[in-house]
XYZ file of C-alpha atoms in Angstrom:
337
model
C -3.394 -3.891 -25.922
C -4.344 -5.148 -22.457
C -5.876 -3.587 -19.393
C -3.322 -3.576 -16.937
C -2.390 -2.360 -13.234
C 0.628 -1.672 -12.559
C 1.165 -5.175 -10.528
C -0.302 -6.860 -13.351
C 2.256 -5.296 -15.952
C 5.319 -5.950 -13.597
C 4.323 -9.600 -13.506
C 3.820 -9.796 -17.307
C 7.488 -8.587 -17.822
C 8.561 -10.862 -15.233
C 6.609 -13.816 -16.727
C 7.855 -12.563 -20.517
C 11.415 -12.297 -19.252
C 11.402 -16.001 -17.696
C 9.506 -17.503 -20.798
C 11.737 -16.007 -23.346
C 15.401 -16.520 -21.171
C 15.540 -19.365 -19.027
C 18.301 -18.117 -17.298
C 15.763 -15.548 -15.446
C 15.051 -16.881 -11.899
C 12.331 -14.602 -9.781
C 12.727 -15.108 -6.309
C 12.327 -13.399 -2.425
C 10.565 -13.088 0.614
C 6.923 -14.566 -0.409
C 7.914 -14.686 -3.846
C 6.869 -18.174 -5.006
C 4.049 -19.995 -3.347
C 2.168 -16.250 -2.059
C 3.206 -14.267 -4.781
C 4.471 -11.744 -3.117
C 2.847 -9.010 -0.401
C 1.441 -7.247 -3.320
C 1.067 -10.553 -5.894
C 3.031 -9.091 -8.328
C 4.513 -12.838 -8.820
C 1.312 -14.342 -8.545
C 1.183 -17.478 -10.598
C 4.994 -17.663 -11.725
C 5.771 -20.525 -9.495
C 3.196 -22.504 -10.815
C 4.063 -22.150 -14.608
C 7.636 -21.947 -13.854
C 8.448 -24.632 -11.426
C 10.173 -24.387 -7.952
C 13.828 -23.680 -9.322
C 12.713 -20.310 -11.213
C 10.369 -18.618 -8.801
C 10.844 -19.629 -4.986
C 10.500 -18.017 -1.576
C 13.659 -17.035 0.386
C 14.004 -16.866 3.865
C 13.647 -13.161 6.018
C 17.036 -12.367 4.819
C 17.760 -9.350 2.468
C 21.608 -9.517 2.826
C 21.409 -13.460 1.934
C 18.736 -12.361 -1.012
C 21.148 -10.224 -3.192
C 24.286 -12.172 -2.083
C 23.467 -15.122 -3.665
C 21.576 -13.451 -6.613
C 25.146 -11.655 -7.349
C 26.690 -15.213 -7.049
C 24.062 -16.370 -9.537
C 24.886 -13.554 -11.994
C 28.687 -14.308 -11.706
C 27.793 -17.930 -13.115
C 25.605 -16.772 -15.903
C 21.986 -16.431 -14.356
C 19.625 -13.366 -14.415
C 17.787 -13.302 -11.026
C 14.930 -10.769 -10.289
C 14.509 -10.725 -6.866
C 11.999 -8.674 -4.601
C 12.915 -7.001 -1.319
C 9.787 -6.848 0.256
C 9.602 -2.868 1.134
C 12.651 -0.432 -0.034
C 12.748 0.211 3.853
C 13.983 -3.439 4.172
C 16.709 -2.610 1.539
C 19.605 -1.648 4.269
C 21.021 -5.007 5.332
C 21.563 -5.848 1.471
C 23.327 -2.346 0.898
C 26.722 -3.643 1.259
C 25.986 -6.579 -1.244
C 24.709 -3.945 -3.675
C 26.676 -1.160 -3.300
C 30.524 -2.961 -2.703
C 29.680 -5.901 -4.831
C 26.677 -6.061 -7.239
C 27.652 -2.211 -8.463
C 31.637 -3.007 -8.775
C 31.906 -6.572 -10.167
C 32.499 -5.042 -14.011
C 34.799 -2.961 -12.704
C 36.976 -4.712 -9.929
C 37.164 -8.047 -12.814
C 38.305 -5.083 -15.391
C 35.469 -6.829 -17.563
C 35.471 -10.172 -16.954
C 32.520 -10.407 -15.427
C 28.996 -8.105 -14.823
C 26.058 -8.643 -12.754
C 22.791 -8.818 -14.435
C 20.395 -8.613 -11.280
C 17.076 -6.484 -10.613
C 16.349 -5.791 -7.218
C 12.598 -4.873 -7.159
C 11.142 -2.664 -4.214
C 7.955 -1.063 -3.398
C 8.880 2.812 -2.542
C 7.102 5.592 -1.384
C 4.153 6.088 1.115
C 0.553 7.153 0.604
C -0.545 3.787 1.817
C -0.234 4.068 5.911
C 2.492 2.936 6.134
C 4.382 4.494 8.871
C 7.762 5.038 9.087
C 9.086 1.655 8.013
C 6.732 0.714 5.272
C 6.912 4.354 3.135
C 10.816 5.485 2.733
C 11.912 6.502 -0.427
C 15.775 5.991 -0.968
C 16.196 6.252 -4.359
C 19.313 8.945 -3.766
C 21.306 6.232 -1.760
C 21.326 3.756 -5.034
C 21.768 7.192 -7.667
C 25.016 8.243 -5.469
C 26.669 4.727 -6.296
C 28.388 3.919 -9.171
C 27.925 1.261 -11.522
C 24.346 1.226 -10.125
C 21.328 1.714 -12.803
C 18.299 3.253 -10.738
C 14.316 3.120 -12.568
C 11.268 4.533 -11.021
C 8.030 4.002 -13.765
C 4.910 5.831 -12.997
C 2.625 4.003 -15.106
C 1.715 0.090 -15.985
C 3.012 0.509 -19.480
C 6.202 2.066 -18.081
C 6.591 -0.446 -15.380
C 6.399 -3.520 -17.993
C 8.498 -1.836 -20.623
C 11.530 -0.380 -18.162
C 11.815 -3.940 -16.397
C 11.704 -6.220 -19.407
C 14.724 -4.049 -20.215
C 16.229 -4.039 -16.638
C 16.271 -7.517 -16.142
C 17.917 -7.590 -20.158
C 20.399 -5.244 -19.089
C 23.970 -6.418 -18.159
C 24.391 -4.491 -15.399
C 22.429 -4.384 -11.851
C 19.077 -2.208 -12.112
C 17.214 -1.297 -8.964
C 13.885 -0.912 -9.997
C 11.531 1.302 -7.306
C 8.214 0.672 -7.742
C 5.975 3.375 -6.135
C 3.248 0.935 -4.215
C 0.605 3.905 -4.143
C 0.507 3.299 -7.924
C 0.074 -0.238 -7.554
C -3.716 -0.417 -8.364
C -4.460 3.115 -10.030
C -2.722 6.613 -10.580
C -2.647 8.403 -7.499
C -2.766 12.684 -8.017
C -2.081 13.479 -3.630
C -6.463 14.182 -3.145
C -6.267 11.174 -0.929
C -10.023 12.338 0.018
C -11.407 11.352 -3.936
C -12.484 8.383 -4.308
C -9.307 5.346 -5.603
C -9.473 5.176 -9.732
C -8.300 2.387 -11.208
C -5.438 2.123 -13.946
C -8.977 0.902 -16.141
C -9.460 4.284 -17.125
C -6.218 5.721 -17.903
C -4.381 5.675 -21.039
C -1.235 4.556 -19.571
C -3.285 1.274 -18.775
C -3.078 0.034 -22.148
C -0.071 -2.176 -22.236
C 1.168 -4.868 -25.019
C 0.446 -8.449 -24.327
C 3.315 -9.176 -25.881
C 7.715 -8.574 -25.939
C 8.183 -4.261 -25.738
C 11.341 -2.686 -23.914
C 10.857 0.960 -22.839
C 14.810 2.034 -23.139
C 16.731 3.097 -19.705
C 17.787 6.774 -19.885
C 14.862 8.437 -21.566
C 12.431 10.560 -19.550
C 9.308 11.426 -21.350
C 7.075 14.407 -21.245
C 3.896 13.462 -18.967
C 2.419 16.524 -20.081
C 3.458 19.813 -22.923
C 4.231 23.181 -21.930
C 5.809 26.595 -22.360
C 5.828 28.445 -18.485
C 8.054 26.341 -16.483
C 9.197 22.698 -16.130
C 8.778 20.464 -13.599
C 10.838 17.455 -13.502
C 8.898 14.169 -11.461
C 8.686 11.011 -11.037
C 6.958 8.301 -9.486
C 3.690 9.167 -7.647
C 4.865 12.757 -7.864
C 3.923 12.512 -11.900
C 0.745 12.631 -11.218
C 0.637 14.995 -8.168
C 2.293 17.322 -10.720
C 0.050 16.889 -13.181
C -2.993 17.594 -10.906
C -1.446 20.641 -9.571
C -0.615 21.942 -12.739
C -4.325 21.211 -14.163
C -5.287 23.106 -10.603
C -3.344 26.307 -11.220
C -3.970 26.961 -15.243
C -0.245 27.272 -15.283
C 0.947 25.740 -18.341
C 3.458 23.536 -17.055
C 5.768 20.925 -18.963
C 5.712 17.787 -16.779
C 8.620 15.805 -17.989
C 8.257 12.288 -16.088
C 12.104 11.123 -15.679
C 11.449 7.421 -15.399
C 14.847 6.279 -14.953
C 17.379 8.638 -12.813
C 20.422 6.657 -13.609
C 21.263 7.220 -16.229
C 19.602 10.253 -16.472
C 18.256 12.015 -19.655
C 19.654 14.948 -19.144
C 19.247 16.354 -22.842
C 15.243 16.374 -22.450
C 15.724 17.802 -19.112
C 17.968 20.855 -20.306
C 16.103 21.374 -23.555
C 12.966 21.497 -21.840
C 14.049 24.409 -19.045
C 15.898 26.176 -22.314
C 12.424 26.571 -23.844
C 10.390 27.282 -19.842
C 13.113 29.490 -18.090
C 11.607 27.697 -15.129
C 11.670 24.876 -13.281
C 10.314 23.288 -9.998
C 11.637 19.545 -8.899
C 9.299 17.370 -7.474
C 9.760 14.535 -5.017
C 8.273 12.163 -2.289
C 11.636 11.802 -0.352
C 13.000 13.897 2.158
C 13.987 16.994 0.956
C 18.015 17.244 2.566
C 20.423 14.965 0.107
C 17.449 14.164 -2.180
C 17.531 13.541 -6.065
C 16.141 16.547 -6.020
C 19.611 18.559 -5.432
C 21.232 16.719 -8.154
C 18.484 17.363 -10.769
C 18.410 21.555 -9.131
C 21.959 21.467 -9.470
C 22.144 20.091 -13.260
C 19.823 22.591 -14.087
C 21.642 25.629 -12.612
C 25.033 23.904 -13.896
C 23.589 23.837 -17.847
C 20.563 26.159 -18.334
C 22.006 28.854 -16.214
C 21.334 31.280 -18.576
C 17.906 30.397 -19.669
C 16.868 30.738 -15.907
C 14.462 33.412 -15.009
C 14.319 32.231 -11.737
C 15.879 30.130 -8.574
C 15.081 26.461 -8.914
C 12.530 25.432 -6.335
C 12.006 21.951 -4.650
C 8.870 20.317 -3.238
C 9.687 17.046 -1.192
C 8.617 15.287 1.663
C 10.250 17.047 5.484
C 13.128 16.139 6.670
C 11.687 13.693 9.825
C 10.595 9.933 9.686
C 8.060 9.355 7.802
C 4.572 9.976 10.353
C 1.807 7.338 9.917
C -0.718 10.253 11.583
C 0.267 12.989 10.133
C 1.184 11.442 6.661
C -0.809 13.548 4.102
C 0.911 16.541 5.870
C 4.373 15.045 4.656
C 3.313 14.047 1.501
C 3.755 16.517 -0.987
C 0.519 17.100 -2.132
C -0.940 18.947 -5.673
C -1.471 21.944 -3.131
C 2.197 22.324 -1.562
C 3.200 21.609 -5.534
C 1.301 24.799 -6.404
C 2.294 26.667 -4.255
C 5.739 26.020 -5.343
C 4.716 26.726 -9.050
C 3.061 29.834 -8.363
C 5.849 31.840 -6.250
C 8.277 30.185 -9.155
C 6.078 31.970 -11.873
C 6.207 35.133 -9.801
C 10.029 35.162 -9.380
């Protein structure tokens, strides 16, 4: 095992992929000679060459067009979009190509691609540098959509992203970048150094798509996370003396719905947590699975915590972001219900 942040482990998978397949090509705004705004493809030019890591131009539409053209002729580009909040002139290319080649060539051909983005806020932001748009990848079909919460996570889930046939986004919550993050902005920044979740393998692992883990055991209600909003729900559970099962979904397409359901079978309760805004979130789906298959288990509503349905304020930002307190408040009234 190796000390890792969670930039560090997304590079080792990147650098594992491309050392082990050399049909993996990294590439994207800064990608190559920079290594990216947030260096998580710091030194892969240089031990890869120009022709498997490179910088693109300011073009997010020309980024993923030509990385679906690549997959089409047998490669397996990674490439970065910048911010998620950049994401929107590439969502045609990803959401009427990359997400229906398999099916419009009835099988003939897939589209291995990652698109990488840093999501989420708690960072200043503002309004175009903290969006979190996970639910407008999870409505499309044929799309695969991962959000890790942890360095080990985050190394495991893309080595097997970037093995999977099909295209992956992979959201990568940038106020984890450098340590676990619980929403007590005023504490001082700890590093992933100290957290068990900072041990990762050196070497070759694959965390499967589809499998949520539990983040943390218990037997009064459930709350389902992920993301930053792990650890928000973790501190807000340790903050109440509830006894909370904190079941960290990981990937939300395909979702693990079999730990979600047997997990609210055992609770009767269940709060959903997430950063986004609240309107059209994630967060309906996962309330309305719940309702749909542990209907009878439930001793009361399903209750939501996400961020308010405005842009996202630079000023005002720890008001939006849902914080350990607005999460126990939520996971008090639910336990009261």
């Amino acid at each position: 095992m190796v000390q890792m942040s969670m930039i560090e482990a997304i590079r080792s998978a990147m650098d594992i992929a491309m050392g082990r397949d050399e049909d993996v090509v990294v590439y994207g705004e800064d990608v190559g000679y920079f290594g990216g705004v947030f260096r998580c493809t710091q030194g892969l030019q240089q031990k890869y060459g120009k022709t498997r890591c490179f910088d693109a131009p300011i073009s997010e539409s020309g980024i993923v067009g030509t990385a679906i053209g690549m997959a089409a002729y047998g490669l397996k580009p990674c490439v970065e979009i910048q911010f998620a909040d950049y994401m929107y002139p590439a969502y045609d290319q990803i959401t009427q190509e990359a997400a229906r080649i398999r099916y419009r060539s009835n099988g003939q051909f897939t589209c291995p691609i990652v698109i990488r983005m840093p999501t989420g806020g708690g960072i200043f932001g503002g309004q175009t540098h903290s969006q979190s748009p996970e639910a407008l990848f999870t409505h499309v079909a044929g799309l695969k959509t991962v959000v890790p919460s942890n360095p080990y996570d985050a190394k495991g889930l893309l080595i097997a992203a970037i093995e999977d046939p099909d295209p992956v986004i992979f959201l990568e919550p940038k106020r984890l970048y450098n340590g676990p993050f619980d929403g007590h902005h005023e504490r001082p920044v700890v590093s992933w150094a100290k957290h068990p979740a900072g041990d990762v393998p050196d070497g070759h692992y694959t965390v499967p798509l589809g499998k949520a883990a539990l983040a943390r055991a218990g037997s009064a209600i459930t709350v389902l996370a992920y993301g930053t909003m792990v650890h928000v729900a973790l501190a807000a559970a340790q903050e109440t003396g509830i006894d909370a099962e904190v079941v960290d979904l990981r990937t939300l397409v395909p979702l693990d719905l079999d730990t979600i359901v047997a997990s609210v079978a055992k609770t009767g309760r269940c709060v959903v947590v997430h950063e986004a805004t609240l309107t059209s979130g994630f967060g309906g789906e996962l309330a309305a699975l719940v309702q749909e298959h542990c209907f009878y288990h439930l001793e009361a509503p399903v209750a939501r915590v996400a961020g308010w349905d405005t842009p996202y304020p630079h000023a005002q930002e720890w008001d939006y972001f849902p914080g350990p307190a607005r999460v126990a408040r939520a996971l008090t009234e639910t336990m009261e219900g």
